[in-house]
Coordinates of C-alpha atoms in Angstrom, one line a residue:
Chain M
X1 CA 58.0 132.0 126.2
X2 CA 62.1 132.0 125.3
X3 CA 61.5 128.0 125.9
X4 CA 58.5 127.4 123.3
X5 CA 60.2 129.4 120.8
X6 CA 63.2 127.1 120.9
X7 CA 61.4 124.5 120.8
X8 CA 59.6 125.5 117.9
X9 CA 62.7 125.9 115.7
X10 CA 64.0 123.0 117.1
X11 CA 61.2 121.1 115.8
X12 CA 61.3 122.8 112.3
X13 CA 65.4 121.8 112.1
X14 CA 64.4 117.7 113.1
X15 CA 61.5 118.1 110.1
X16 CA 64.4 119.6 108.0
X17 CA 66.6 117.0 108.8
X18 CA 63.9 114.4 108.0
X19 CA 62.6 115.7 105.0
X20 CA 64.6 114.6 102.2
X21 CA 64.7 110.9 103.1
X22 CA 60.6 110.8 104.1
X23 CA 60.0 112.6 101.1
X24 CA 62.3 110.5 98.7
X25 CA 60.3 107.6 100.4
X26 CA 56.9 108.4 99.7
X27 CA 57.6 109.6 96.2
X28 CA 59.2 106.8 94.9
X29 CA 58.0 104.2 96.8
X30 CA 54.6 105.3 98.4
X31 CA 53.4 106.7 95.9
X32 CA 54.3 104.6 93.1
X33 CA 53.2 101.8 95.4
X34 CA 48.9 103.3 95.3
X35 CA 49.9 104.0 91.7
X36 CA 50.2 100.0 91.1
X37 CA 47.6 99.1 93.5
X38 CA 45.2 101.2 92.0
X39 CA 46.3 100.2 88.9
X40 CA 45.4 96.7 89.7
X41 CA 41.8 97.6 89.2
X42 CA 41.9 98.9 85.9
X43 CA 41.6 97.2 82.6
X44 CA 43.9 96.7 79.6
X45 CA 41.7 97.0 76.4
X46 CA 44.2 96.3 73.4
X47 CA 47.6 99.1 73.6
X48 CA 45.1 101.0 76.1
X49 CA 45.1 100.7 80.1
X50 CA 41.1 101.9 80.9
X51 CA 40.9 103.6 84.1
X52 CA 37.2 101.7 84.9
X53 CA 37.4 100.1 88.4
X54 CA 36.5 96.5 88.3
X55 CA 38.0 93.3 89.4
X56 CA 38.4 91.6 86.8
X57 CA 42.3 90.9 87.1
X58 CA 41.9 89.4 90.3
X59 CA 38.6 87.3 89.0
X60 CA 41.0 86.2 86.1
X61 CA 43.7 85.0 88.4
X62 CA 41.6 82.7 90.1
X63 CA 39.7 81.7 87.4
X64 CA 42.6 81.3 84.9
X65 CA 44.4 77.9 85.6
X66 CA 47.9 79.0 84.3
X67 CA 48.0 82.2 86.9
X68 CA 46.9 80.2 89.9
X69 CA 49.5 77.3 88.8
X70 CA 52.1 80.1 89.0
X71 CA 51.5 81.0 92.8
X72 CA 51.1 77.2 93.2
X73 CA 55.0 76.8 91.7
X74 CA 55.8 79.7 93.5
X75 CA 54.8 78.9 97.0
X76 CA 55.6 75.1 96.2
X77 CA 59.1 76.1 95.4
X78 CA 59.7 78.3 98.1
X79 CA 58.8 76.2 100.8
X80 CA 61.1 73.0 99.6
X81 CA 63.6 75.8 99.2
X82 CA 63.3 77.4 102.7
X83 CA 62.9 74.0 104.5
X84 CA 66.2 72.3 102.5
X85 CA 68.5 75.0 102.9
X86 CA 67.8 75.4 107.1
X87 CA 68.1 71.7 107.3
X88 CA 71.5 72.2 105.2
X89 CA 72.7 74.9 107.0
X90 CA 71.8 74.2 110.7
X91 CA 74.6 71.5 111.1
X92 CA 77.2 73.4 108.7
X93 CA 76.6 76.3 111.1
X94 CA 77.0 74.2 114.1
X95 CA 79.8 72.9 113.1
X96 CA 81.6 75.9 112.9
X97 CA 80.4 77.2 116.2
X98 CA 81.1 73.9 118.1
X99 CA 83.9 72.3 116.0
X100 CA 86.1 74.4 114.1
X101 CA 88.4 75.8 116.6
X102 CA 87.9 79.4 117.6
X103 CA 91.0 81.4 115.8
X104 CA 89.7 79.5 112.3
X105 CA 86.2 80.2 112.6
X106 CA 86.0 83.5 111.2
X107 CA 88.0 81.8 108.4
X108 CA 86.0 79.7 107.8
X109 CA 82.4 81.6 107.9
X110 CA 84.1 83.9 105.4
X111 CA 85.2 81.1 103.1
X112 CA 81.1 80.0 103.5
X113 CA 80.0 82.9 102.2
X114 CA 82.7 83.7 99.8
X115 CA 80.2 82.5 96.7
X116 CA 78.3 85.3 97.7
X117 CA 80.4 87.6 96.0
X118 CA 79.7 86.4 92.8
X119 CA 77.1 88.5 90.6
X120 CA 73.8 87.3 91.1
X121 CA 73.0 87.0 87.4
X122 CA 76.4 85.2 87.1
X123 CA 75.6 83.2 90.5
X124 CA 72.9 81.3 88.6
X125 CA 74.3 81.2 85.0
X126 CA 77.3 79.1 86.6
X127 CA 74.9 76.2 87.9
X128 CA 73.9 76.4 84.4
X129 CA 77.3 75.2 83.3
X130 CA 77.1 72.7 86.0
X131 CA 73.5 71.1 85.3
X132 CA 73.2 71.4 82.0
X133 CA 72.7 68.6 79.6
X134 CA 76.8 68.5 78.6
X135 CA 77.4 70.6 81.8
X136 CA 80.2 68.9 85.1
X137 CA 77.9 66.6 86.3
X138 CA 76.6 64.9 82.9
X139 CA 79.8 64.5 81.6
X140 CA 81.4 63.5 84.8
X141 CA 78.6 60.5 85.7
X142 CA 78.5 59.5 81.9
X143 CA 82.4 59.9 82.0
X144 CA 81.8 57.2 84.9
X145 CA 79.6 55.0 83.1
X146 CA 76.9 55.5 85.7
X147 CA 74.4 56.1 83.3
X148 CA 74.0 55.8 79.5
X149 CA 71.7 59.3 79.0
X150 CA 72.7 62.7 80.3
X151 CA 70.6 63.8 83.0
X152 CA 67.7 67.0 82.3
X153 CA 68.1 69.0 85.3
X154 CA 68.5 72.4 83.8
X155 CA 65.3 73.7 82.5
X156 CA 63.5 71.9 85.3
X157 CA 62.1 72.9 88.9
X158 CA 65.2 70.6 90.5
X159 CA 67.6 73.4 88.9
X160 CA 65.7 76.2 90.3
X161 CA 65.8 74.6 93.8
X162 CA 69.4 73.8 93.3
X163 CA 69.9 77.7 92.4
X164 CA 68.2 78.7 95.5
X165 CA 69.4 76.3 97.8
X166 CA 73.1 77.2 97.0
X167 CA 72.2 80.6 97.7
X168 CA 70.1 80.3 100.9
X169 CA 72.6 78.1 102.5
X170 CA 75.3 80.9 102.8
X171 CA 72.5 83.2 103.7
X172 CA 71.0 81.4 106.7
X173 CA 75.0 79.8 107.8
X174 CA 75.7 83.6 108.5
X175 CA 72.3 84.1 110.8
X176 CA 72.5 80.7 112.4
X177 CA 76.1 80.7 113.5
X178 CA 75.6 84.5 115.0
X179 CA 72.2 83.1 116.8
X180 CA 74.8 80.0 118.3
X181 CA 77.5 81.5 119.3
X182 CA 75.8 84.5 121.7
X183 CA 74.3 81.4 123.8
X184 CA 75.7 81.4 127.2
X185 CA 77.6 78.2 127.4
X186 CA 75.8 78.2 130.9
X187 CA 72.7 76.8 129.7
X188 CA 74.5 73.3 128.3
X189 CA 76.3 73.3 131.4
X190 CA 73.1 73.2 133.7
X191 CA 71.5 70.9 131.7
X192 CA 74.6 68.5 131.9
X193 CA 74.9 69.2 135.4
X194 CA 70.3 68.0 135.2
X195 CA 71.7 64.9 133.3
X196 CA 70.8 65.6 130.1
X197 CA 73.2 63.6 127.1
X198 CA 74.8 65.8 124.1
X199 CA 71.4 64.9 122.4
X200 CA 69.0 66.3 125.1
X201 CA 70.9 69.2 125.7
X202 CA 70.7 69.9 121.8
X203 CA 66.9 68.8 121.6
X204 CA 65.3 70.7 124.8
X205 CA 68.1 73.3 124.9
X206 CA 70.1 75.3 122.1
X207 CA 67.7 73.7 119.5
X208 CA 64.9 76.2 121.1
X209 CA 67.0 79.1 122.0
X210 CA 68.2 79.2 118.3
X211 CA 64.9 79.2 116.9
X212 CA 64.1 82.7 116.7
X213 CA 67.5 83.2 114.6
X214 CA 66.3 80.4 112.3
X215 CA 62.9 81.5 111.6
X216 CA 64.4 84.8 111.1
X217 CA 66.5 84.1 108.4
X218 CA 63.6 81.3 107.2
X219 CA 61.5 84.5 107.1
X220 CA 64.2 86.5 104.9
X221 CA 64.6 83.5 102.8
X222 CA 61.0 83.1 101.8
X223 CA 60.5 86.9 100.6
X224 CA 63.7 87.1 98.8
X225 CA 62.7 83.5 96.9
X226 CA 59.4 83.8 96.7
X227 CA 60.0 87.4 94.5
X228 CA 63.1 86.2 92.8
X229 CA 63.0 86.4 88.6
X230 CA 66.5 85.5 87.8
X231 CA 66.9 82.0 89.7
X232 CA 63.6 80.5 88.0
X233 CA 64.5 82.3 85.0
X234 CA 68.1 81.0 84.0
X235 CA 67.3 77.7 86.1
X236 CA 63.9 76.8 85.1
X237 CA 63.3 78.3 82.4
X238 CA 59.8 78.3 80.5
X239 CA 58.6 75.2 82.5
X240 CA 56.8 75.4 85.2
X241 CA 56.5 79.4 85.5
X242 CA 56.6 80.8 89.0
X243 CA 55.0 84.2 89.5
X244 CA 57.4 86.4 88.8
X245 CA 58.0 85.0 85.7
X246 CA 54.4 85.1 85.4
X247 CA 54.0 88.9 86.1
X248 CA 57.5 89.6 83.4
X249 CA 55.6 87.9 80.8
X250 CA 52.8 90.4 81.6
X251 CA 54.7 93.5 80.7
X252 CA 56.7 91.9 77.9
X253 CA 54.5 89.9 75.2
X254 CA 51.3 91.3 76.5
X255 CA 51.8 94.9 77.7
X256 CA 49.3 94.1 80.1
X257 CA 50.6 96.2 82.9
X258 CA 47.4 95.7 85.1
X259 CA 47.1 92.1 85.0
X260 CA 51.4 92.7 86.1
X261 CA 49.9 94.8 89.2
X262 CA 47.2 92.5 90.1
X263 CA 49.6 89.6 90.5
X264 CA 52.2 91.6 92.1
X265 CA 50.0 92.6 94.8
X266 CA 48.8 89.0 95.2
X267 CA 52.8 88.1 96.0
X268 CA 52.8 90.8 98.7
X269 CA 49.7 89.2 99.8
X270 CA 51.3 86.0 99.7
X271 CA 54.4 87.4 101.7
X272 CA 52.1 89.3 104.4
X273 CA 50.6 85.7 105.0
X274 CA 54.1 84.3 105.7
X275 CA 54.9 87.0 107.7
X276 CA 51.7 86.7 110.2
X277 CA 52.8 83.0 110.1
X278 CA 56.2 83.5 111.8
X279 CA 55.3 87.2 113.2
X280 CA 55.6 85.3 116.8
X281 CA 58.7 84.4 116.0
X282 CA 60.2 87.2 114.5
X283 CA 62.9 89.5 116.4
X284 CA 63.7 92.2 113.6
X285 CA 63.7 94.7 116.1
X286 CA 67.1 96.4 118.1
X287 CA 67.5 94.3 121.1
Chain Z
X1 CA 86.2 57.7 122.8
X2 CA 85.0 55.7 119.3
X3 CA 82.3 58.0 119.6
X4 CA 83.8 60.8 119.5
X5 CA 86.3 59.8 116.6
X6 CA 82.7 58.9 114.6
X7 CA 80.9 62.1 115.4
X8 CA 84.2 64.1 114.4
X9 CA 84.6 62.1 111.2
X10 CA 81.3 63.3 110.4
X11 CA 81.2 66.8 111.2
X12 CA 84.4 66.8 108.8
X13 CA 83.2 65.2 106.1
X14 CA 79.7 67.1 106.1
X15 CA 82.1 70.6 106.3
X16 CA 83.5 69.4 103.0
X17 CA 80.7 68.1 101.3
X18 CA 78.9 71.4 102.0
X19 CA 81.7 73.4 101.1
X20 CA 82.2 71.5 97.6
X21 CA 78.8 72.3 97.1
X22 CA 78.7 76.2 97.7
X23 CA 82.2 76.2 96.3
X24 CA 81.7 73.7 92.7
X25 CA 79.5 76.4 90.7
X26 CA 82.3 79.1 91.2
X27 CA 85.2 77.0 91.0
X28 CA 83.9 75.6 87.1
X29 CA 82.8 79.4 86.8
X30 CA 86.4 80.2 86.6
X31 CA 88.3 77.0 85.8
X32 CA 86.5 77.7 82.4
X33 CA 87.0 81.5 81.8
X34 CA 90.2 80.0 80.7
X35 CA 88.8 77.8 78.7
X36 CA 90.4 77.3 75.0
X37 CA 87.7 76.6 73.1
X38 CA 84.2 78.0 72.3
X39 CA 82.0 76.1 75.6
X40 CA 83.0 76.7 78.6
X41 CA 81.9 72.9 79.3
X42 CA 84.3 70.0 80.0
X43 CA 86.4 68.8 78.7
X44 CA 88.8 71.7 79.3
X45 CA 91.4 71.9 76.6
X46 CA 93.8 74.1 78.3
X47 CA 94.2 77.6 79.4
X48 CA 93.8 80.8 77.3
X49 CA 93.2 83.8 78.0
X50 CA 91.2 85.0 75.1
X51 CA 87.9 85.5 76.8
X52 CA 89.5 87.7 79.3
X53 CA 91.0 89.7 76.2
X54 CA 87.4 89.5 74.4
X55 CA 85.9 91.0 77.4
X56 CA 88.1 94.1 77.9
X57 CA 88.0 94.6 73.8
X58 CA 84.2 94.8 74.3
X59 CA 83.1 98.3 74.9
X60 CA 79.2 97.9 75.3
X61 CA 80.1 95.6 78.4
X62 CA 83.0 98.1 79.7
X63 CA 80.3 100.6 79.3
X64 CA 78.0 98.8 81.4
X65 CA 81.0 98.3 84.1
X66 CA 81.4 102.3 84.2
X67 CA 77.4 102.6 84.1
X68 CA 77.0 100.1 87.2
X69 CA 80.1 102.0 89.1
X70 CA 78.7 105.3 88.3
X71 CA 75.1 104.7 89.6
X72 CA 76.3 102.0 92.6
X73 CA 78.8 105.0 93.9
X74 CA 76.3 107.7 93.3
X75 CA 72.9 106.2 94.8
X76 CA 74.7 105.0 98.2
X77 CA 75.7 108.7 98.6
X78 CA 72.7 109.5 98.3
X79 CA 71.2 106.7 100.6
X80 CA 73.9 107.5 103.3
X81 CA 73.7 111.6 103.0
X82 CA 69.4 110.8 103.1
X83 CA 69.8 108.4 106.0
X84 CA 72.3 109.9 107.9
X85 CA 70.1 112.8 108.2
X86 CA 67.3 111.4 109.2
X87 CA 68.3 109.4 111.5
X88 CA 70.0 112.3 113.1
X89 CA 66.8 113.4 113.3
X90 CA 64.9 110.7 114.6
X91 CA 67.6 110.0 117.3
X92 CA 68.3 113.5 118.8
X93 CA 65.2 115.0 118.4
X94 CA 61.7 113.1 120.1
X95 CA 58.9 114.4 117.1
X96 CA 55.8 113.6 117.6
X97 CA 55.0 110.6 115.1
X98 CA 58.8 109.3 115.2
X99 CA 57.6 105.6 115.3
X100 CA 55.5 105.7 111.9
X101 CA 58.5 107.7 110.6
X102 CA 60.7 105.2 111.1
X103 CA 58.7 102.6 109.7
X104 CA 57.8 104.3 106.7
X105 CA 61.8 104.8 106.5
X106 CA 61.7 100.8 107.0
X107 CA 59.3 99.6 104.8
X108 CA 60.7 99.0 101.4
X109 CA 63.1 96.7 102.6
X110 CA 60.1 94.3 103.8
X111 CA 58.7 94.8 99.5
X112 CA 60.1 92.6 96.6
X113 CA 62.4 94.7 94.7
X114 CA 60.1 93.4 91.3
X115 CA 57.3 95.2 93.3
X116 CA 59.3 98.6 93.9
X117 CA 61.2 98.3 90.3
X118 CA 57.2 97.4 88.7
X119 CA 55.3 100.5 91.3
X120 CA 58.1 103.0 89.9
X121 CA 57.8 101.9 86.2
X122 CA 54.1 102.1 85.9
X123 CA 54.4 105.9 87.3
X124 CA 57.0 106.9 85.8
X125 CA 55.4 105.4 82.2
X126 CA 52.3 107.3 83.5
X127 CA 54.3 110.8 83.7
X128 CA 55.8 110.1 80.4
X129 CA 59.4 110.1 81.9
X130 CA 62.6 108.4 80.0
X131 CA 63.9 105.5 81.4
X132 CA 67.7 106.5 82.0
X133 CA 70.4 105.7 84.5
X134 CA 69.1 108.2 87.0
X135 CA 65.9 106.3 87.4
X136 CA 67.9 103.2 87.9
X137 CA 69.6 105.2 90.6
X138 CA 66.1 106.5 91.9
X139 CA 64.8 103.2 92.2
X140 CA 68.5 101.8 93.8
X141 CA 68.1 104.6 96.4
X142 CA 64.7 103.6 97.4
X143 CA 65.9 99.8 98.0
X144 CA 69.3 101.2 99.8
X145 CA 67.8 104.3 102.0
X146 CA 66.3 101.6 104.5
X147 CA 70.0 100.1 104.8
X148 CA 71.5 102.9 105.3
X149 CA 69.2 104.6 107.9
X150 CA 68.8 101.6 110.1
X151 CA 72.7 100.9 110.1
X152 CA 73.1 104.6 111.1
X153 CA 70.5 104.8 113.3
X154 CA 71.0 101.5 115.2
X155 CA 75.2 102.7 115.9
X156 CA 73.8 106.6 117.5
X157 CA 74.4 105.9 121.0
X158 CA 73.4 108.3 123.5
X159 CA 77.0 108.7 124.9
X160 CA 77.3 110.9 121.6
X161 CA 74.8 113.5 122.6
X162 CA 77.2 115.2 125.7
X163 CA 80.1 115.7 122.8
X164 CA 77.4 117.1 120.5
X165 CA 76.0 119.6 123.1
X166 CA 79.6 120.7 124.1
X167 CA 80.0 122.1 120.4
X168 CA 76.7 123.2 120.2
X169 CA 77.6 124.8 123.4
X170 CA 80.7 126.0 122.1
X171 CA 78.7 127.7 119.2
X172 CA 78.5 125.2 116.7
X173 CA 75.9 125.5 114.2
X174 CA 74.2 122.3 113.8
X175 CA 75.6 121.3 110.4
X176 CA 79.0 122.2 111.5
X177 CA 78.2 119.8 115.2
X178 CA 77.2 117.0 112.3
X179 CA 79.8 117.8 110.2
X180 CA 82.6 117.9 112.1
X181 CA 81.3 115.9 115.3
X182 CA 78.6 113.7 115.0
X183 CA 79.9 111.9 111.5
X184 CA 83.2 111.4 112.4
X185 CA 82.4 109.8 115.4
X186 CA 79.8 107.1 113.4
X187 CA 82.6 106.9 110.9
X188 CA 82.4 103.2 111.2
X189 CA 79.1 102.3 110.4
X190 CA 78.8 105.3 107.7
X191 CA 81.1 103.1 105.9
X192 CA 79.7 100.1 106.5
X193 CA 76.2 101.2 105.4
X194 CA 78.2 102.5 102.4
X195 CA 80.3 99.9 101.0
X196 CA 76.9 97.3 101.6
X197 CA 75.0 99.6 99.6
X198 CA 77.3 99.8 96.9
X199 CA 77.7 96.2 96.9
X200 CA 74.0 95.7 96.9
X201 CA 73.5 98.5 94.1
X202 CA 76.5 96.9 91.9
X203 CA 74.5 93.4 92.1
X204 CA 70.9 94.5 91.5
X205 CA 69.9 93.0 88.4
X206 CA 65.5 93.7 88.5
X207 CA 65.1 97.4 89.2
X208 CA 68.1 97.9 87.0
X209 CA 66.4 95.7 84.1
X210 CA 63.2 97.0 84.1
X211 CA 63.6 101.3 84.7
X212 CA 66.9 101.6 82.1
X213 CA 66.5 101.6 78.5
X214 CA 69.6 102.6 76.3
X215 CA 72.2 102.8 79.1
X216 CA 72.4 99.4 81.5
X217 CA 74.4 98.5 84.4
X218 CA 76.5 95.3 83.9
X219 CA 74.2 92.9 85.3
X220 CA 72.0 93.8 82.4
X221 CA 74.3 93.5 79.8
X222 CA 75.5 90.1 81.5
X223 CA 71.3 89.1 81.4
X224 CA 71.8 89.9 77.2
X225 CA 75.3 88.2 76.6
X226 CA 73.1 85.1 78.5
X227 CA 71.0 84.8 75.3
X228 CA 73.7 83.5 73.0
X229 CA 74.0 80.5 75.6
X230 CA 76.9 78.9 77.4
X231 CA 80.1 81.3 76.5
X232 CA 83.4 81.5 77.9
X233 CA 83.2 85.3 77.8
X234 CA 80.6 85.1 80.1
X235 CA 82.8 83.0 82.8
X236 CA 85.4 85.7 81.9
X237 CA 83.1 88.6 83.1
X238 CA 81.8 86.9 86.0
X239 CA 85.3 85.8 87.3
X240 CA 86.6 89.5 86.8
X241 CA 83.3 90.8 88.9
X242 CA 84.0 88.2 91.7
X243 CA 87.5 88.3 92.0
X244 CA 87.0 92.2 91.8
X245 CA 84.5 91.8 95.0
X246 CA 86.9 89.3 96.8
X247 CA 89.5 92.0 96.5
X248 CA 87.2 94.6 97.9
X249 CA 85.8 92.0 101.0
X250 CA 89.3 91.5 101.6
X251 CA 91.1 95.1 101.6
X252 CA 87.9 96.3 103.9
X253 CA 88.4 93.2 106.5
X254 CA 92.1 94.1 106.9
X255 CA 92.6 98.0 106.6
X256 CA 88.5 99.1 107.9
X257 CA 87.2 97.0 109.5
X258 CA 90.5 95.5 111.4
X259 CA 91.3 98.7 112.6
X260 CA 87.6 99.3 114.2
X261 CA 87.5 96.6 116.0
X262 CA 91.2 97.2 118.0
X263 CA 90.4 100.7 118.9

């Protein structure tokens, strides 16, 4: 009896415990979260939002060629984004691991990252002084005489990737170098012992171990680019809108908050996709 | 052995050409904050430090620095005080339902911060709420508790729960066994889910966009000054916030951090 009473208020003190953080949860995220789905399925009728259920949004998306271009950019962009910056960072990473000798490597990860400390806003404003038409790079190959006309790379998707890239590249050097250095340098050493060359062993061994750790942080790189405003924003600007952009304009010019939902949901949708994708992959969980 | 000397000259030489690129947008960044002259472009005509003057004269953007401080510091208390507990919670006590609690803890972190800042906007416009700093701070909670729950959680081992039980024995209530036992001895992470909250707060440009109206952090006010174009001031403000974080990064690797890892 003593024993079920305990447990009892034990039970009510874990709830107590729990509370506040479940409850901040579901209140401002849960429930704001229905809110916006539910949303989704309303209609904007001038300055009004009618509460009719309908899918009209959702028709419009996929029926208006300027929405549907904007997923198109987006998923286009991510994927040249994600691809580029593990094939960038893989070697850097390696490198590290395998080259730089072991009382500098910490040095040197930190000094990989160090960008990373830079505002984000800011992070993306500077490629802007690099890129732009009388930006570092114009100047410098015109400076060279290597060619006549400065170069239009801001205000163009090749910015945007740039942006991204530079970004990404710190991001997945920090998961990739983690993912190679726990390998147990007993694995290269049996397959040298098999007869495998520096190649093989990379090919058929670490190459595969370290996969997991790459798709992971492929995986983190495609949700944080594929919902990024700022990068396409400063970088891209008005051409070639990714959705984001697509779903600001929304709530801006148009006040059309649930055309804003409607697409918003369709990039979770988009993300879900991705995530099923690599789900056999992933290893998010504690080990 | 000319093989090796080729596959070493390349390893170098990719290290620095990877480094020159994650390196050349900050290093023009703050090359041209001393810029004298009105574009922070080349060619650079010598150093001034004008824009650095301009941006401490410039209240609306030391307002914004105080804003962003005062809503990065309060919402990771917050997140940490929230998470702490509940992981607490979820780790010394088995309730029933403990798995979907945890991922419901989880799940904003898997959501695009447009998607959270858009969800809380569109409720809070429903209610007929102000947009302010504290819903800025809401919505920074929301996008930190995650952080700070699963790097508290993950770090309470279950060699703690014999030190907790001897003070619980001893007659500790259990705020006083948390208090005075159970956070002391997750010290470490406490502060690491901290100081990466902050850090993640002080950065956060969407959720701080779209829920503040008259009040913004400094990301927001940097967003405006980007309007007028390219601007020295801008470099100014930007080298001051990342020579700021460097600072940070660097006291926390040798005092914190450093000290952790030798005990």
């Amino acid at each position: 009896m003593t024993a079920t009473t305990l447990e009892d208020a034990d039970r009510r003190k874990a709830w107590g415990f729990a509370a506040p953080a479940l409850l901040w949860t579901l209140a401002f995220f849960v429930v704001p979260f229905l809110f916006m789905a539910a949303m989704s399925l309303w209609k904007r009728e001038g300055r009004e939002i009618v509460r009719v259920w309908n899918l009209d949004n959702y028709a419009r998306f996929f029926s208006e060629n300027a929405l549907l271009q904007g997923l198109v950019n987006s998923l286009e962009i991510t994927v040249i984004v994600t691809v580029l910056s593990v094939l960038l960072a893989y070697p850097l990473a390696w490198i590290i691991a395998e080259r730089v000798p072991k009382r500098f490597q910490r040095m040197a990860l930190i000094l990989a990252i160090l960008p990373f400390w830079t505002s984000y806003v800011v992070r993306s404003y500077s490629w802007l002084l690099v890129l732009s038409k009388n930006g570092v790079i114009n100047q410098m190959l015109t400076g060279l005489g290597l060619i006549a006309e400065p170069l239009e790379i801001a205000s163009t998707r090749t910015a945007t990737v740039i942006g991204f890239v530079h970004f990404f590249v710190m991001l997945l050097t920090l998961t990739i170098y983690s993912n190679l250095i726990q390998l147990s340098p007993n694995y290269r050493r049996a397959a040298a012992d098999l007869g495998a060359n520096a190649f093989q062993t990379f090919w058929h061994v670490v190459l595969p171990l370290t996969l997991p750790g790459i798709m992971t942080g492929a995986f983190l790189t495609f949700v944080l680019c594929i919902g990024d405003y700022v990068t396409p924003q400063i970088l891209g600007g008005n051409n070639e809108l990714v959705l984001p952009q697509i779903i600001m304009l929304q709530l801006g010019r148009r006040a059309d908050f649930p055309m804003a939902a409607a697409l918003s949901i369709i990039l979770m949708l988009a993300v879900t996709v991705a995530y099923v994708l690599c789900a056999r992959w992933l290893k998010i969980e504690r080990a | 052995m000319l093989r090796r000397v080729f596959v070493s000259g390349v390893s170098w030489t990719y290290l620095a050409l990877v480094y020159a690129f994650i390196f050349l947008p900050v290093a023009v960044l703050v090359l041209f904050s001393f810029q004298d002259g009105r574009l922070p472009v080349p060619p650079f005509n010598g150093f001034s430090m004008q824009w650095y003057e301009a941006v401490f004269a410039d209240r609306k953007l030391m307002a914004a620095l105080s804003n962003s401080m005062l809503v990065a510091i309060s919402s990771s208390v917050v997140s940490c005080v929230l998470g702490f507990l509940a992981a607490y919670s979820l780790a010394r006590y088995k309730l029933p339902g403990s798995a979907l609690q945890r991922g419901l803890l989880i799940a904003p972190m898997t959501v695009s911060y447009l998607i959270i800042a858009l969800g809380l906007l569109a409720l809070l416009n429903a209610l007929h709420m102000p947009l302010s700093l504290l819903t800025v701070g809401i919505g920074h909670v929301v996008i930190n508790l995650p952080l700070c729950f699963a790097i508290i959680y993950a770090s309470m081992g279950d060699h703690q729960i014999n030190i907790e039980r001897a003070a619980r024995d001893l007659g500790a209530s259990d705020f006083k066994v948390m208090a005075l036992v159970t956070a002391p001895m997750l010290m470490p992470s406490i502060l690491a889910a901290f100081f990466l909250s902050v850090t993640f707060s002080w950065d956060e440009f969407i959720i701080a966009f779209l829920l503040s109206r008259f009040d913004v952090t400094l990301p927001v006010e940097i967003w405006s000054m980007l309007r007028s174009g390219l601007n020295p001031k801008t470099n100014a403000i930007g080298s001051l916030v990342f020579l700021a974080s460097v600072a940070l990064l660097l006291i926390l690797e040798f005092s914190l951090f450093g000290r952790t890892k030798k005990q």
